[in-house]
Short mmCIF file of C-alpha atoms in Angstrom, two decimals:
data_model
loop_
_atom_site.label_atom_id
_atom_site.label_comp_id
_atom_site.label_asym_id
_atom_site.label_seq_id
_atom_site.Cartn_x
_atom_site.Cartn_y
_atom_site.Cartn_z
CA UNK H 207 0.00 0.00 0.00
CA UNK H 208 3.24 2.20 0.85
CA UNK H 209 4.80 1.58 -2.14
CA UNK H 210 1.29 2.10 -4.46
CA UNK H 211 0.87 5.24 -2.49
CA UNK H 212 4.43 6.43 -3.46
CA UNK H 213 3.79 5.27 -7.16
CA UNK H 214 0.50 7.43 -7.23
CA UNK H 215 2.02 10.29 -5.68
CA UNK H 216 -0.97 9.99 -2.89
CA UNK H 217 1.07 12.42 -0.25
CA UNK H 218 -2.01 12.09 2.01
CA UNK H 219 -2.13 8.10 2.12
CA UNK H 220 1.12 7.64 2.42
CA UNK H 221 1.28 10.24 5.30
CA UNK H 222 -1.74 8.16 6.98
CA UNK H 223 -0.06 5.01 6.38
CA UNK H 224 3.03 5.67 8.27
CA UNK H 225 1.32 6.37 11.12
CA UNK H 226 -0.35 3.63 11.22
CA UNK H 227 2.62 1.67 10.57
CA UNK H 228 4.09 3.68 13.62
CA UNK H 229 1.15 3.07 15.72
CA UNK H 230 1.65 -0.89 15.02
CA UNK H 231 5.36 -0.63 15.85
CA UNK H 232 4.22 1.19 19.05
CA UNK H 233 1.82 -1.87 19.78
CA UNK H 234 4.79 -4.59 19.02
CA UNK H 235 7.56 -2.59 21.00
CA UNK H 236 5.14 -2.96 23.99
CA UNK H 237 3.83 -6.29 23.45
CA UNK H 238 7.39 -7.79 22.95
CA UNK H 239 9.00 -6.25 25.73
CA UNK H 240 6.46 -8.52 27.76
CA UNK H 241 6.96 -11.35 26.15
CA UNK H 242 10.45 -10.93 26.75
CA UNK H 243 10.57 -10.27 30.49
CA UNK H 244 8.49 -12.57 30.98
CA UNK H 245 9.90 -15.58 28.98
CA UNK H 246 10.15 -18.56 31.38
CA UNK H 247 13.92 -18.83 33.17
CA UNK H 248 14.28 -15.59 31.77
CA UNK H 249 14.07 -12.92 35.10
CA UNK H 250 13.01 -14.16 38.60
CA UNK H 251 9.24 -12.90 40.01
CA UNK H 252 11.05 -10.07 41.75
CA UNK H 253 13.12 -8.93 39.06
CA UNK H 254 9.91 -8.69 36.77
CA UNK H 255 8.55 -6.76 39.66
CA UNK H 256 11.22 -4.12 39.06
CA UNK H 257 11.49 -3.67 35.53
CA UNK H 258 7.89 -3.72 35.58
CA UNK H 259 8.13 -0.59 38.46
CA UNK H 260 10.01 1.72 36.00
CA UNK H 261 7.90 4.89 34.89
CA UNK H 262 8.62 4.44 31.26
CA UNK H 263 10.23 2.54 28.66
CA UNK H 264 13.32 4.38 29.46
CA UNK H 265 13.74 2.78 33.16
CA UNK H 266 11.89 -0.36 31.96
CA UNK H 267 14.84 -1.29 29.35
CA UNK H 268 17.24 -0.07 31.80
CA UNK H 269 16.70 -2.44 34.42
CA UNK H 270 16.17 -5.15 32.00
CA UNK H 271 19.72 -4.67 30.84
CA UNK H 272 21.43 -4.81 34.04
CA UNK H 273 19.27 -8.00 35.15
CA UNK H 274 20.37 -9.40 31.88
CA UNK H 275 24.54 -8.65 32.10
CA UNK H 276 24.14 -10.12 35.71
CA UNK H 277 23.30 -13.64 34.22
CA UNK H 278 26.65 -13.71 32.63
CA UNK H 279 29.54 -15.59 34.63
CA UNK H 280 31.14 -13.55 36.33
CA UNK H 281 34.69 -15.80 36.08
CA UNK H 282 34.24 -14.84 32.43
CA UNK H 283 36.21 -12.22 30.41
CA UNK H 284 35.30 -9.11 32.14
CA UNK H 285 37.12 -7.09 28.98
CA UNK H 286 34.59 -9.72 26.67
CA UNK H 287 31.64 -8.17 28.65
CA UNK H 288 32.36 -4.93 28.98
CA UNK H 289 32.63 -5.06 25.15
CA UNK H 290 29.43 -6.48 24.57
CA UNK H 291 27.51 -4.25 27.11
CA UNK H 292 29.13 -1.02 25.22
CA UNK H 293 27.94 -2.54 22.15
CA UNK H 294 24.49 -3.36 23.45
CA UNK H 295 24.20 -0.31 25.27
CA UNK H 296 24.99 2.16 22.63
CA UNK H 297 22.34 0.39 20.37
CA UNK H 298 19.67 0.71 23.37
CA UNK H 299 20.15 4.32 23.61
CA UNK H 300 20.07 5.21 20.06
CA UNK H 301 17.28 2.86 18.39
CA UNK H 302 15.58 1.88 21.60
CA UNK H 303 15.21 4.21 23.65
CA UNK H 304 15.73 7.12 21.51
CA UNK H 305 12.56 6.77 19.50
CA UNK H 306 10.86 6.01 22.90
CA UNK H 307 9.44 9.13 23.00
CA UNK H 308 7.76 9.01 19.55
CA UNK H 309 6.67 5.44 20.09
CA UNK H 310 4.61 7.34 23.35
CA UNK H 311 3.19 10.12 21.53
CA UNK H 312 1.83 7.84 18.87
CA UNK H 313 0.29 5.12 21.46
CA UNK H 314 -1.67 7.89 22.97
CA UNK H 315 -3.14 9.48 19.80
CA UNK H 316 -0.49 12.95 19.28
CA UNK H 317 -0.26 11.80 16.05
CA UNK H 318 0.22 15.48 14.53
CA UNK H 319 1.04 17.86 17.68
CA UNK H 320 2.68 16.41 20.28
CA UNK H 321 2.02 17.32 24.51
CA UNK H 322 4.49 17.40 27.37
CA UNK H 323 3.73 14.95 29.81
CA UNK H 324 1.18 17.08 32.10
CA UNK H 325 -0.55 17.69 28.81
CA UNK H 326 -0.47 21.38 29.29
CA UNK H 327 1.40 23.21 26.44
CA UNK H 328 3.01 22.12 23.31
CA UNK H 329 6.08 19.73 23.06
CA UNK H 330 7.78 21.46 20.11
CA UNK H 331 10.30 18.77 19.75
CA UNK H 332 8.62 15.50 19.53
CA UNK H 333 6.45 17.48 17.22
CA UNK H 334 9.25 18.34 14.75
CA UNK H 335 10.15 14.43 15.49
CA UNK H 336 6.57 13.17 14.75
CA UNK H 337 6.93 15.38 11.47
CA UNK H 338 10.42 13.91 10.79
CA UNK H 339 8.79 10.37 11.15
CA UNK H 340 8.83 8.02 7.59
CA UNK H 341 8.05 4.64 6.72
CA UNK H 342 11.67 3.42 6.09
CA UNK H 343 12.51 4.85 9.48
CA UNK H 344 10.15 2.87 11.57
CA UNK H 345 10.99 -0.10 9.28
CA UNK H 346 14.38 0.10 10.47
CA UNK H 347 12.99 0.09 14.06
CA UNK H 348 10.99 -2.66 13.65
CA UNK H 349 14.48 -4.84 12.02
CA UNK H 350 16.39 -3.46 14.77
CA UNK H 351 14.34 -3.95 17.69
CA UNK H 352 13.78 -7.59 17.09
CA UNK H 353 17.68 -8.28 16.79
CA UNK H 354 18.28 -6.74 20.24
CA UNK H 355 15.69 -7.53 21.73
CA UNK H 356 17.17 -11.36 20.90
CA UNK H 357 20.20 -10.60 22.39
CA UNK H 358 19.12 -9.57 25.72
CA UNK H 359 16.98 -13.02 25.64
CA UNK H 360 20.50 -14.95 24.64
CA UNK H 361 21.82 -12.92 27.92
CA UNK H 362 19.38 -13.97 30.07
CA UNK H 363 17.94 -17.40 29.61
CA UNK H 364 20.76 -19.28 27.21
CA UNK H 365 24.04 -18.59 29.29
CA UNK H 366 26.15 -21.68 28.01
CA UNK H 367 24.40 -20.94 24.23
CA UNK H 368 24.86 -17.28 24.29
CA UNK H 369 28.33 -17.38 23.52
CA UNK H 370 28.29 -19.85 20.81
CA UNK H 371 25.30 -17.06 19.18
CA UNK H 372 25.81 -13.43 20.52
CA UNK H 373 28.23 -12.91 17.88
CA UNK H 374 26.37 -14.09 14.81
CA UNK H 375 23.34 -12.37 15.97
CA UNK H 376 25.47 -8.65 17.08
CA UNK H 377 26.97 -9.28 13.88
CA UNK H 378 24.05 -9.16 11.66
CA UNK H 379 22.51 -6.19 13.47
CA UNK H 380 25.21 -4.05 13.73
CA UNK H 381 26.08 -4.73 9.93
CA UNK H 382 22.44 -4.24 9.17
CA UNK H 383 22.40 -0.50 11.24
CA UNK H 384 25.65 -0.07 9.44
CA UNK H 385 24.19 -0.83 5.65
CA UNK H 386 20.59 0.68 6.45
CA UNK H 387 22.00 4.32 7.88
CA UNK H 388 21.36 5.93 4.53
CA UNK H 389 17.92 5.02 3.78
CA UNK H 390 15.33 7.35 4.05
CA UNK H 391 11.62 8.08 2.58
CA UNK H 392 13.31 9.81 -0.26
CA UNK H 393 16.18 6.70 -1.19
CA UNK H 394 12.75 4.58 -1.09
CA UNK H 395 10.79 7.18 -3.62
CA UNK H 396 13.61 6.87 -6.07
CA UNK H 397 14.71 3.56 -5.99
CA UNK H 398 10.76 2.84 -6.95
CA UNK H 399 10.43 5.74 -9.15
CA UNK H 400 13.04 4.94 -11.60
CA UNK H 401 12.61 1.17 -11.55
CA UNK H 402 11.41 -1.00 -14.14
CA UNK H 403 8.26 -1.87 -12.36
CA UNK H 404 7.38 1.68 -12.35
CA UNK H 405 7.89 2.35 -15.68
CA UNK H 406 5.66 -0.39 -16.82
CA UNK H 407 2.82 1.12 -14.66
CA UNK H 408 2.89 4.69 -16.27
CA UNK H 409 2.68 3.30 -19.59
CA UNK H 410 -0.13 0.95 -18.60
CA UNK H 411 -1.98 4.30 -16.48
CA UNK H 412 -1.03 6.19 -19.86
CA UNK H 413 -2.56 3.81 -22.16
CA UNK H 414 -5.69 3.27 -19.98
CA UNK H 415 -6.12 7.09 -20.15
CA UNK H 416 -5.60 7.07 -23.98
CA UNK H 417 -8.02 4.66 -24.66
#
């Protein structure tokens, strides 16, 4: 439907589209998150407790990292883990977290002008963000988030496992950020606009009109 949109030149349904695609993304984000805290052997009853006790995402992920690096042996490298939690953390505060705030707006309907928290005047920022917002970015998110969000699970339920996978599975996400960085709305428009595909559709529009 993106991609039609785009061919059509439909500004309005694509602009409706991607926020629906951000308002699913919002819905996964949160749904996962549960899943994942509460996978079996993952976190302990109390430790659920406390993620679960953090005001926002923000805290939420937070705690859920630190449970998670605290599963890892501790007569292992310490240089080996300090790597990986730079690694880990650095893509939780940029692709996580970061787009946190957007996710928020969007789950609570400030789909065009976004609020401060007490509702009371205009949050000029997340606005610009909210304008800001594509399809290909929140594609990214979705890519990303699911790759990290396997990680942390690696961490904390497959110990002896995790060390055999957490570098295939870092390896394809950070190559992935790494290849993706460049994409955009716009790299999407053009790649479709001057492809074959297209090209077969304006003369088949064109000849429809003719006749």
């Amino acid at each position: 439907m993106v991609n039609r949109a785009i061919r059509e030149k439909n500004d309005a349904d694509l602009i409706s589209l991607t926020k629906m695609y951000a308002l699913l993304y919002s819905a996964y984000a949160e749904v996962s998150f549960l899943k994942l805290i509460h996978t079996p052997q993952a976190f302990s009853e109390p430790e659920i407790s406390q993620i679960g006790a953090g005001r926002n995402l923000e805290e939420k992920w937070e705690k859920c990292f630190e449970f998670a690096f605290k599963k890892l042996n501790l007569g292992a490298n310490l240089g080996e883990i300090a790597n990986k939690k730079q690694k880990l953390k650095r893509i939780l505060t940029d692709y996580i977290i970061g787009p946190s705030q957007i996710r928020n707006k969007v789950a609570h309907g400030q789909w065009m002008v976004c609020l401060n928290n007490d509702c009371t005047r205009v949050n000029h920022d997340a606005t610009l963000k909210m304008q800001q917002l594509d399809f290909v970015k929140i594609d990214r998110y979705f890519s990303i988030y699911e790759k990290f969000q396997q990680c942390i699970l690696d961490l904390s339920v497959s110990q002896k496992t995790h060390y055999r996978d957490y570098y295939i599975i870092i390896a394809e996400l950070e190559e992935y950020i790494d290849s993706t960085k460049s994409w955009s709305l716009e790299t999407k428009k053009q790649k479709l606009l001057t492809s074959k595909k297209y090209q077969r559709y304006r003369s088949q529009k064109s000849n429809q009109f003719t006749n």
